[in-house]
Coordinates of C-alpha atoms (C1' of nucleotides) in Angstrom, one line a residue:
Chain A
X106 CA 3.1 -11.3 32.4
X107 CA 2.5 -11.7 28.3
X108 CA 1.4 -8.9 26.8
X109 CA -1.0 -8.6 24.2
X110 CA 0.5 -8.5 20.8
X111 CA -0.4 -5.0 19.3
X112 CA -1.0 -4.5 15.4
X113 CA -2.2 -1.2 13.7
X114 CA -5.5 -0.5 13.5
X115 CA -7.8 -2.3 10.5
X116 CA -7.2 -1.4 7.4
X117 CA -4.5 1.1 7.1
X118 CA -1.7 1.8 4.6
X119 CA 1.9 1.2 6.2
X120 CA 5.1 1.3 4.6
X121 CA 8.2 0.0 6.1
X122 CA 11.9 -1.1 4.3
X123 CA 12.4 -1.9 2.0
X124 CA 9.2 -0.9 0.5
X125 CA 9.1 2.8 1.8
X126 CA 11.6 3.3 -0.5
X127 CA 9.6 2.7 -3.3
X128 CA 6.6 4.7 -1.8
X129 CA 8.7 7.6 -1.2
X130 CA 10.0 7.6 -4.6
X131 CA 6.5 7.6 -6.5
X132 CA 4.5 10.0 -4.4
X133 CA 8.0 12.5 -5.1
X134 CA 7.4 11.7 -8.6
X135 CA 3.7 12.3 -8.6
X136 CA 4.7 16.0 -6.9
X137 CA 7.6 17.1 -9.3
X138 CA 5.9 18.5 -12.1
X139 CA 3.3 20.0 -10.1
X140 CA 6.7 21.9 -8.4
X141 CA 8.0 22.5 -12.2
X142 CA 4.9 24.3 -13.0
X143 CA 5.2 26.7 -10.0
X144 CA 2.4 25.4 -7.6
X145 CA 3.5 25.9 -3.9
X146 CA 3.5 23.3 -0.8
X147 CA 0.1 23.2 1.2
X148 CA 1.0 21.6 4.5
X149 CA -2.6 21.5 6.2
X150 CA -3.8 19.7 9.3
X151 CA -4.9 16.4 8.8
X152 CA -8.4 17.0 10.9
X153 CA -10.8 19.6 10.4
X154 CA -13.7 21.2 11.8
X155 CA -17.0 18.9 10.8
X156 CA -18.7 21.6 9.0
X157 CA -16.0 21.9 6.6
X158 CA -16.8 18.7 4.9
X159 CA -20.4 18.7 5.4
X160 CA -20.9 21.7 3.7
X161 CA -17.9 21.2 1.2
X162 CA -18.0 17.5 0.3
X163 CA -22.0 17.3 0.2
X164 CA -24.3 15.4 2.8
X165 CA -25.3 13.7 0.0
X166 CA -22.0 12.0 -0.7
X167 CA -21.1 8.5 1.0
X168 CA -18.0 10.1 2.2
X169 CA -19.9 12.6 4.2
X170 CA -22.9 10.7 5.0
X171 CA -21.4 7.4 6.3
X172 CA -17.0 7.3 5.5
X173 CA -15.9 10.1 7.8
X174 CA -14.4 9.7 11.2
X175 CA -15.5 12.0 13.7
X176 CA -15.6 12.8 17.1
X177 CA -15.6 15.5 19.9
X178 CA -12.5 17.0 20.9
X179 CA -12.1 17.5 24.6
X180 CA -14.0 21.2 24.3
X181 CA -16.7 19.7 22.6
X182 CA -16.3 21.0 19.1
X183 CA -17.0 18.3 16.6
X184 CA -14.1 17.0 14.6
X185 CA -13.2 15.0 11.4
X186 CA -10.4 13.2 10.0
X187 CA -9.8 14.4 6.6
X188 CA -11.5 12.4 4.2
X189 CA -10.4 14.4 0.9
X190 CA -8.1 17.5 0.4
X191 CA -10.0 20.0 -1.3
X192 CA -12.3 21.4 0.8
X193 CA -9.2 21.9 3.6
X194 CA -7.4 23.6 0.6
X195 CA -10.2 25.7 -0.4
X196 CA -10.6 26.7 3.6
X197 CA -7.1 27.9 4.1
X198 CA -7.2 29.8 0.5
X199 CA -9.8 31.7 2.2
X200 CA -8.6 32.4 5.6
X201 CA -5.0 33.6 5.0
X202 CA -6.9 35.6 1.8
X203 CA -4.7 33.8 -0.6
X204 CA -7.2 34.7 -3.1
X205 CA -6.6 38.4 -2.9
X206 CA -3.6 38.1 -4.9
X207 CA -2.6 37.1 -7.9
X208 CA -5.0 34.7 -9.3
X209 CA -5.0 31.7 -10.2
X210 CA -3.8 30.3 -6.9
X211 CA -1.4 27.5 -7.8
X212 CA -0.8 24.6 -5.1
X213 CA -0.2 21.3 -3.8
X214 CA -0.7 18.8 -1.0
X215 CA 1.0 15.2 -0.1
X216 CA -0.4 13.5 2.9
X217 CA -3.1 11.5 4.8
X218 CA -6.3 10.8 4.0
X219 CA -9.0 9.0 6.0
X220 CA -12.3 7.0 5.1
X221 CA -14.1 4.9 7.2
X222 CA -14.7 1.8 4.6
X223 CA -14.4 -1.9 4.4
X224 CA -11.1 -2.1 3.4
X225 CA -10.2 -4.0 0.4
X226 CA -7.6 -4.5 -2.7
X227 CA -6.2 -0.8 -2.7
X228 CA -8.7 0.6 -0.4
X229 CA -7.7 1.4 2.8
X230 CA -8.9 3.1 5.7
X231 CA -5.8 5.4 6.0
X232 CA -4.6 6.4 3.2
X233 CA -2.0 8.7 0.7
X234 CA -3.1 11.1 -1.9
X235 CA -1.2 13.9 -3.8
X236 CA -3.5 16.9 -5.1
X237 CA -3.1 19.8 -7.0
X238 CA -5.3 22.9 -7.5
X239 CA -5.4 26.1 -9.0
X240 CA -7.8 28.5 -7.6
X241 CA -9.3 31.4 -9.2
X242 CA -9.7 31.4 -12.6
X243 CA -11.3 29.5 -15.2
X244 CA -9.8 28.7 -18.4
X245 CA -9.7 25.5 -20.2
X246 CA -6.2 25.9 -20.6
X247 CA -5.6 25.5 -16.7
X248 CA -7.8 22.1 -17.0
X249 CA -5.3 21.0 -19.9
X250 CA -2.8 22.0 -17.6
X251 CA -4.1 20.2 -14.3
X252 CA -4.6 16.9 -16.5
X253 CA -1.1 17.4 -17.7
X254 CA 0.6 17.4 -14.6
X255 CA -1.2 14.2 -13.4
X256 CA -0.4 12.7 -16.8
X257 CA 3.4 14.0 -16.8
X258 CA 3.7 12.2 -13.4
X259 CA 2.7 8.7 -14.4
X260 CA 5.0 8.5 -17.4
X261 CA 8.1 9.4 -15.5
X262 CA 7.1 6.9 -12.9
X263 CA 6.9 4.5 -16.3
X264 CA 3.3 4.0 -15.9
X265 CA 1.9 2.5 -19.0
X266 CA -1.3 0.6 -18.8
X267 CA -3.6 3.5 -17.5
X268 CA -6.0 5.5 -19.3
X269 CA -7.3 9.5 -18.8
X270 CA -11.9 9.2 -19.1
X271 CA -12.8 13.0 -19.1
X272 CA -16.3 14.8 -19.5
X273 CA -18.2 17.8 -18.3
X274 CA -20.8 17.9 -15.9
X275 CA -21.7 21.2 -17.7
X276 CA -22.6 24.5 -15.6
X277 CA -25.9 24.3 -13.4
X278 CA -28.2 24.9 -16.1
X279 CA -27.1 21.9 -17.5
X280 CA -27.5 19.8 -14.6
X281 CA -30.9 21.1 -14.0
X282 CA -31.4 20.7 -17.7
X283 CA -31.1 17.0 -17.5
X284 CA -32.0 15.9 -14.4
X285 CA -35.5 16.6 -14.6
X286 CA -35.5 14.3 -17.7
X287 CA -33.0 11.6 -15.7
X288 CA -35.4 11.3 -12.8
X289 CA -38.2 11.0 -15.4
X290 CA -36.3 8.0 -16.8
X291 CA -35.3 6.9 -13.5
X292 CA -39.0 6.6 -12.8
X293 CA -40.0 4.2 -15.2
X294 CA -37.2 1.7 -14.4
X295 CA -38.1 -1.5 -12.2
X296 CA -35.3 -0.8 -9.3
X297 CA -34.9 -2.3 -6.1
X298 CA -35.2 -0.6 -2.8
X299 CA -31.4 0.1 -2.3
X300 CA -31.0 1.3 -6.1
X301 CA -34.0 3.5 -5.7
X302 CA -33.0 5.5 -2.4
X303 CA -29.6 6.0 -3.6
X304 CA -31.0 7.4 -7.1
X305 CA -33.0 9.6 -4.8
X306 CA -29.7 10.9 -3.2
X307 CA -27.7 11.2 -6.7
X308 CA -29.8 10.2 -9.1
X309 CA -26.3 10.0 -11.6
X310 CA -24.7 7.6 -9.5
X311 CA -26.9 5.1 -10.9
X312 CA -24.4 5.2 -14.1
X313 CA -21.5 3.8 -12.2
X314 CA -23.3 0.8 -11.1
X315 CA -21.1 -2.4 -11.6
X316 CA -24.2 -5.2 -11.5
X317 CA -25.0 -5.7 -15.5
X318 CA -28.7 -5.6 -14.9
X319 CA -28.9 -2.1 -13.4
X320 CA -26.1 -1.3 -16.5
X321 CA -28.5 -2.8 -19.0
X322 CA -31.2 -0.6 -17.6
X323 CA -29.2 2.3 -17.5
X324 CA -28.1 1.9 -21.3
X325 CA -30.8 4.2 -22.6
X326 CA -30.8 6.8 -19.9
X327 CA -30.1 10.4 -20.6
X328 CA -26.9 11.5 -20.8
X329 CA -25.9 15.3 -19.5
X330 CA -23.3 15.7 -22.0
X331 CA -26.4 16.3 -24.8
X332 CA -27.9 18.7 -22.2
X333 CA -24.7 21.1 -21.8
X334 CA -25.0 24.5 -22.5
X335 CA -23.7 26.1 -25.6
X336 CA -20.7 27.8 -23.2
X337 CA -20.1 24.6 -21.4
X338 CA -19.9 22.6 -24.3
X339 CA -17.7 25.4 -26.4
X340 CA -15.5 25.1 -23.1
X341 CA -15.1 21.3 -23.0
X342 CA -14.2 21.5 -26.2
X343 CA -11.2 24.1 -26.2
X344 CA -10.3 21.4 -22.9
X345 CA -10.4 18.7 -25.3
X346 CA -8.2 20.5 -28.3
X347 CA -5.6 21.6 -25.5
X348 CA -5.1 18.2 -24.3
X349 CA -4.5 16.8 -28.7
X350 CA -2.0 19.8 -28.5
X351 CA -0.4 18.1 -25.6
X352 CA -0.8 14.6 -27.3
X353 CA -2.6 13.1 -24.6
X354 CA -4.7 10.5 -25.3
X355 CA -8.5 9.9 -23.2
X356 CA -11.4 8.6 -24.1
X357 CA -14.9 10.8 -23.2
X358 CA -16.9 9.1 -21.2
X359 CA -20.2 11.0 -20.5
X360 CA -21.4 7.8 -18.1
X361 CA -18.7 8.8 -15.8
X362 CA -19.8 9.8 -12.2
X363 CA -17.7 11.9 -9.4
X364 CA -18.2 10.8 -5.7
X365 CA -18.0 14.4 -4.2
X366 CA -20.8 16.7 -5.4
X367 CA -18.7 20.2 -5.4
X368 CA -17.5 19.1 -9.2
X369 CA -18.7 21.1 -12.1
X370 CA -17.6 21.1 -16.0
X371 CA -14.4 19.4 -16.8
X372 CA -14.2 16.5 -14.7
X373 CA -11.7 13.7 -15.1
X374 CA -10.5 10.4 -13.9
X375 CA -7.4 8.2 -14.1
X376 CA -8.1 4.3 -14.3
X377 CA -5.1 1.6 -14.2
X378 CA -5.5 -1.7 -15.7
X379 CA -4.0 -4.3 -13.3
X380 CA -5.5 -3.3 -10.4
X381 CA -9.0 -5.4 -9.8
X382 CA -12.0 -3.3 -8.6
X383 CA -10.0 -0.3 -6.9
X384 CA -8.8 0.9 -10.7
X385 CA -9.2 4.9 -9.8
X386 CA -5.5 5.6 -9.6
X387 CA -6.7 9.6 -9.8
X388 CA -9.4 11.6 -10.2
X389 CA -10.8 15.3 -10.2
X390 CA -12.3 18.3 -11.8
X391 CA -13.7 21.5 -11.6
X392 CA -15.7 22.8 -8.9
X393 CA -17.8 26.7 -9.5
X394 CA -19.5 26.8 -6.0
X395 CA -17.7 25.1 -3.7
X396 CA -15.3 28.2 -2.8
X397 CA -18.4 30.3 -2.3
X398 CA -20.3 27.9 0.1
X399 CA -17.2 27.7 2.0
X400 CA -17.5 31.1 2.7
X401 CA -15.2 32.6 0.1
X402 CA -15.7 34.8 -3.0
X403 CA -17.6 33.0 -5.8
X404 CA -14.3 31.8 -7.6
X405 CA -13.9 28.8 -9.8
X406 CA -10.9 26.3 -9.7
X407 CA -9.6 22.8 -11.0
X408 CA -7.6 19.9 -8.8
X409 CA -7.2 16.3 -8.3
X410 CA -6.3 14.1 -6.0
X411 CA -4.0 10.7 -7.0
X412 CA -3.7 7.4 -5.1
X413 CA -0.4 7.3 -4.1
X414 CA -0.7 3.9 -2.4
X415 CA -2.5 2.5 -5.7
X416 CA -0.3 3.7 -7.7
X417 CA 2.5 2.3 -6.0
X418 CA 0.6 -1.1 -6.7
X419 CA 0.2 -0.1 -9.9
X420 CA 3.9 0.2 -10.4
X421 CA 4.7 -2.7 -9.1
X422 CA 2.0 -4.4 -10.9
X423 CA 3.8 -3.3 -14.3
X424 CA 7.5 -3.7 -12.8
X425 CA 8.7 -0.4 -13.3
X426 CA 10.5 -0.1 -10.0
X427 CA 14.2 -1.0 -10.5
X428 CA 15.7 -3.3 -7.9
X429 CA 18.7 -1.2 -7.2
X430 CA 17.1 1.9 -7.8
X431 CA 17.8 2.8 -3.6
X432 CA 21.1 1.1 -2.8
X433 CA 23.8 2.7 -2.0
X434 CA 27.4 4.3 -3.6
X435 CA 29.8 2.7 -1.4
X436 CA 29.4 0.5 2.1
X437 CA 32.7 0.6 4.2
X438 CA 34.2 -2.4 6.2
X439 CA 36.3 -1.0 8.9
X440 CA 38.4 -3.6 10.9
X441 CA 39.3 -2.2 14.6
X442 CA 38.3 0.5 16.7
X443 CA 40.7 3.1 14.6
X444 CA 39.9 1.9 11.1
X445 CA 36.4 2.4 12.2
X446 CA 36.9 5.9 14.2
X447 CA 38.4 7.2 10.3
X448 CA 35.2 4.7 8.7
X449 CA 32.6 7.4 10.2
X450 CA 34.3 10.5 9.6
X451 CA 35.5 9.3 6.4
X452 CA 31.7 8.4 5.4
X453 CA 30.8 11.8 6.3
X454 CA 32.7 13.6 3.6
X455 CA 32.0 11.3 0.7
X456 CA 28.0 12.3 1.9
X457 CA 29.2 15.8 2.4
X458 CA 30.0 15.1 -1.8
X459 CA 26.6 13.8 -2.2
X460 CA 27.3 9.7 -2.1
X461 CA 25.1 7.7 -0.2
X462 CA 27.5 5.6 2.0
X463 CA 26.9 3.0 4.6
X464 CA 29.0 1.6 7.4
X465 CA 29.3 -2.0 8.4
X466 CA 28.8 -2.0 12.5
X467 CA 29.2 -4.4 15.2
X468 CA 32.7 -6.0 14.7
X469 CA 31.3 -8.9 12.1
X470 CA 33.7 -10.9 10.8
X471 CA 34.8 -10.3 7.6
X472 CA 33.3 -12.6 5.3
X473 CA 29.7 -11.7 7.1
X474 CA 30.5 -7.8 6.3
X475 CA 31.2 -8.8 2.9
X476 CA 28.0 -10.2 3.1
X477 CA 26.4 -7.2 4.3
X478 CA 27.4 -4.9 1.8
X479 CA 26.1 -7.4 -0.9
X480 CA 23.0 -7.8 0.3
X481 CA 22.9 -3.8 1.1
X482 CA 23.0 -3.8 -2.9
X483 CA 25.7 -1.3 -2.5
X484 CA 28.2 0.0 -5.8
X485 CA 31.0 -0.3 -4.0
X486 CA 32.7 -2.0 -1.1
X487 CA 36.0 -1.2 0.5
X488 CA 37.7 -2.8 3.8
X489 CA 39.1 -0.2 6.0
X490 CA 42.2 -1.6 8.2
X491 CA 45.6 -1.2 9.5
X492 CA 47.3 -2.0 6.2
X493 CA 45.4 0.9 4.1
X494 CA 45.6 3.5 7.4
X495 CA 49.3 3.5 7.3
X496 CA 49.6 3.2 3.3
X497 CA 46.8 5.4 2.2
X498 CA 45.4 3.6 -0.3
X499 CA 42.4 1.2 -0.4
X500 CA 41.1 -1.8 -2.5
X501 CA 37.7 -0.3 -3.9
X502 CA 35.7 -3.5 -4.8
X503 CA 33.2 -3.2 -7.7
X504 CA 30.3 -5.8 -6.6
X505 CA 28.8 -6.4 -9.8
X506 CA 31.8 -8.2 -11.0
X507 CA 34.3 -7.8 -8.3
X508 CA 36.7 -6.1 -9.9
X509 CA 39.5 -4.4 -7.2
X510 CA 41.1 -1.1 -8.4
X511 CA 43.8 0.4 -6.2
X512 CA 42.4 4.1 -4.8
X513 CA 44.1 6.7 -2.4
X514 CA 41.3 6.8 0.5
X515 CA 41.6 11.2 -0.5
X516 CA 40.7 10.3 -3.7
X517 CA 37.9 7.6 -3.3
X518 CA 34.8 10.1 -4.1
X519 CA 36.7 10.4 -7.1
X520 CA 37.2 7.0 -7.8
X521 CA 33.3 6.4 -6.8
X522 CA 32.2 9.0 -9.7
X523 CA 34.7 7.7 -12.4
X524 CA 34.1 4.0 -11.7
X525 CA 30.5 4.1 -11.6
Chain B
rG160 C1' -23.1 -2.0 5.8
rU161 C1' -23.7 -7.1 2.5
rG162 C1' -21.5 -11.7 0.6
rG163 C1' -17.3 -15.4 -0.7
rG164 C1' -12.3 -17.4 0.6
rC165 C1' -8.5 -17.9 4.2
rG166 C1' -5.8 -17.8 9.2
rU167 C1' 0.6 -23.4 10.9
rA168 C1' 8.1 -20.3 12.0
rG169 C1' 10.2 -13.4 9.5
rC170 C1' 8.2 -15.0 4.2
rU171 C1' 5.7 -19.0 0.9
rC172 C1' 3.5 -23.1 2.3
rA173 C1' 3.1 -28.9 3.7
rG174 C1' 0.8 -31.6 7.6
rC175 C1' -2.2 -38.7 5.7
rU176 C1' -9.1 -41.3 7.9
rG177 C1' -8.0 -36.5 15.0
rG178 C1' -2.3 -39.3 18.5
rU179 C1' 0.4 -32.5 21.1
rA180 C1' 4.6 -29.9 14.2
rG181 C1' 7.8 -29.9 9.2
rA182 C1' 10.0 -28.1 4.2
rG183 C1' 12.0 -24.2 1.1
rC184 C1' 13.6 -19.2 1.3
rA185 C1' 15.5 -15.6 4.8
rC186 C1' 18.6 -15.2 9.3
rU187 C1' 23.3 -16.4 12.6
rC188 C1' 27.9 -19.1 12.9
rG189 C1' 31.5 -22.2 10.6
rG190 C1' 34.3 -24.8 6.2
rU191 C1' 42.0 -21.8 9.4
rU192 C1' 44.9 -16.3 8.9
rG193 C1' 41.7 -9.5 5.5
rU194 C1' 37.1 -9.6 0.8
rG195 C1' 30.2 -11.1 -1.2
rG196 C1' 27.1 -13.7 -4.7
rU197 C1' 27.7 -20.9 -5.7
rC198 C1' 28.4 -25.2 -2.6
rC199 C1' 28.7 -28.0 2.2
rG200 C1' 27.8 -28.2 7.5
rA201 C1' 25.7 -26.5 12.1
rG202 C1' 22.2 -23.4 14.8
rA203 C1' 18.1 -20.2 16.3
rU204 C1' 12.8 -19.3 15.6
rG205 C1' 6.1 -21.5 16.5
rU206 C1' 1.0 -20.0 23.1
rC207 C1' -0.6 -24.2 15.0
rG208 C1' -5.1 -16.2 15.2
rC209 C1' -7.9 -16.2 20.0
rG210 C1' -11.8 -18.4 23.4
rG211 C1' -15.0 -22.3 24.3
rG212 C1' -16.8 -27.4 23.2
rU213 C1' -16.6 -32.8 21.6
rU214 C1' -12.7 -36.6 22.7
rC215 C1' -8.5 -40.7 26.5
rG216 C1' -6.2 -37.3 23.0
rA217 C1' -7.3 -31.6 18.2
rG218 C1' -3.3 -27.9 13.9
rC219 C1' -6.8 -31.3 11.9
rC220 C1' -14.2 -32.0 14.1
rC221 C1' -18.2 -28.2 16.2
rC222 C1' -19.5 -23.1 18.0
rG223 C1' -18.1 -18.3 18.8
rU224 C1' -14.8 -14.3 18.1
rC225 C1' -10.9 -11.4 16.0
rG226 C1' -8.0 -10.6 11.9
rC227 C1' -6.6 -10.9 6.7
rU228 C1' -8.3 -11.1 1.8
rC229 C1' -11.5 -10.6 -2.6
rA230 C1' -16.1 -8.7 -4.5
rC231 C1' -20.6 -5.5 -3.9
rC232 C1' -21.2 -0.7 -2.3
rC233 C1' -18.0 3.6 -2.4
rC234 C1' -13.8 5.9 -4.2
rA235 C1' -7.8 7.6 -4.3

RNA sequence: GUGGGCGUAGCUCAGCUGGUAGAGCACUCGGUUGUGGUCCGAGAUGUCGCGGGUUCGAGCCCCGUCGCUCACCCCA
């Protein structure tokens, strides 16, 4: 009986070898200077009671209102895939009290995320983000800081062709401030039915709008950065003089529109260049409320999340992944069951010494070994047999140029470090 | 959810106005005895996405369906 051929389910992110390597080694390199800034692991479950996101995310938001995957668990409680990270952060903060000590609280997350969208270039239906937050206080320095840490991460990767947008969506004053004179405009514009509905929603999504006609329209609207408040403006500024300190370059762009509604002031967004319509590599802010309608005390903190699976296309996109960056130190060729009994324990030590070595298996002949260890993109290649058991000594083979140097098999990590 | 493009070996694709499949790469083995990358030879691999229709006959035509992809929307 045939079987039907199974595949994974539409539009998720996958990684397999060789390119897991590559995905392993950016999302590690978007974490590491979130670690070397002190901020702590935040391993939360990947679903979540529906609430959470309704009330965190907004009912407003597309995420919430149509993006979310949810269903009833077998008790009936109404459950949802994780569709962001920060409202699941800001719910654990609060139940193990994390916020009754010292302040601000400084973590991060790696994992998961699901959205229920047509997939598309970079978009996928499951997919990998990275997010930091700190919890508790709110100084401008900590949003230099946060922006920083994102920034850090894509020049180590070797990033180049991405840019930082920043603005503030003020306090609530503010936003009141000015949406009572953006629906005003909004009113006198000629939009269509869709347009109209979803300025109802948000009235500032409207500024995101690709189609040039609504852009065109939008040109003259108000914009909430002349309607800050003399604190949220003094505040974005001391952001914006932290981050020349730090020599990071952005570019203010008050047109800029967040798709969760918890953000407040700062808010921020990393774009890449080669990457067609899905650009938003990373993204984030602050958020005042969102601890308190969670249920928490009315603290303010600063996050973002990054695209690990766009950046990875973004990396590759610019070529910055090198080609042997994952290969191995050594790759040993035993000939015979006794060569290849001292092949494993002799691969165990050199790893013991921090060498990544691989074995050739199944009793290949030679020349197809040989093969295997080239292909493996390994350093180093020795052949293991009856001639170097009973002498001691071994032929290690540099691949690049295959160059033979005469080792003692005791001394081959050695050899490995000095040769290399 | 809306619209465009595409679905032929693991990958990239070719396949003339319909006559039941090919190339390159990759893979395996070999080119005499224990050393890869070049070269040469041999070999393995496909329900031509799936279902139906037209036809003596369909990978090529028609309908449907699923999937992939790009854009809108949305966002990481």
């Amino acid at each position: 009986m045939k079987r039907e051929q199974l595949h994974a389910p539409k539009g998720v992110s996958e990684y397999v070898p060789p390119r897991s390597a590559s995905f392993e080694w950016i999302r590690d390199h978007l974490i590491a200077p979130a670690k070397a800034a002190g901020y702590q692991l935040m391993e939360l479950p990947v679903f979540e009671d529906t609430n959470l996101f309704s009330r965190g995310v907004g009912e407003s938001t597309d995420v919430v209102s149509k993006e979310m995957y949810t269903f009833e668990d077998r008790g009936g409680r109404s459950i949802t895939l994780r569709p962001e990270g920060t409202a699941g952060v800001m719910r654990a903060v609060i139940e193990h009290s994390l916020d009754r000590g010292q302040l601000p609280v400084k973590v991060f997350y790696s994992g998961a995320f699901f959205r229920a969208e047509r997939p598309q270039a970079g978009r996928y239906r499951q997919f990998y983000q990275v997010g930091v937050e700190s919890i508790g206080l709110d100084d401008p320095a900590i949003d230099a800081e946060i922006i920083a840490l994102a920034d850090t991460a894509f020049k180590n990767i070797g990033l180049k062709k991405y840019r930082l947008e920043i603005t503030s969506l003020g306090d609530a004053q503010s936003r009141a401030a000015h949406k009572v004179d953006l629906v005003k405009f909004l009113k006198s514009l000629d939009l269509d039915e869709a347009t109209q509905s979803r300025a109802e929603i948000n009235p500032l999504r409207l500024f995101d709008d690709k189609r040039e006609e609504v852009r065109s329209k939008m040109a003259a609207a108000p914009l909430l950065m002349d309607y800050l408040s003399a604190a949220s403006r003094e505040n974005f500024a001391q952001v914006c003089s932290y981050l020349d300190a730090l020599g990071i370059t952005y570019t203010l762009n008050p047109r800029m529109v967040r798709g969760l509604d918890y953000y407040t002031g700062t808010t921020f967004e990393f774009i890449h260049d080669d990457l067609g319509a899905q650009s938003g590599i990373g993204g984030g802010g602050r958020y005042d409320g969102l601890m308190e309608t969670l249920g928490g005390a009315d603290l303010s903190g600063i996050g973002f999340g990054l695209g690990v699976d766009r950046i990875l296309l973004a990396a590759e996109a610019e070529g910055v992944l090198l080609e042997n960056q994952f290969a191995s130190d050594l790759f040993i060729i035993p000939l015979g069951q006794i060569a290849k009994e001292r092949a494993l324990s002799l691969a165990q030590d050199l790893r013991q010494d921090g060498f990544k070595v691989e074995i050739a298996f199944g009793d290949r002949a030679l020349k197809g070994a040989m093969k295997a260890a080239d292909k493996s993109g390994s350093a180093f290649a020795v052949v293991l047999g009856e001639t170097e058991l009973s002498s001691g000594s071994i032929e290690l083979k540099r691949m690049k140029d295959g160059e033979l140097s005469s080792v003692k098999i005791s001394e081959l990590g050695k050899a490995l470090s000095a040769h290399a």
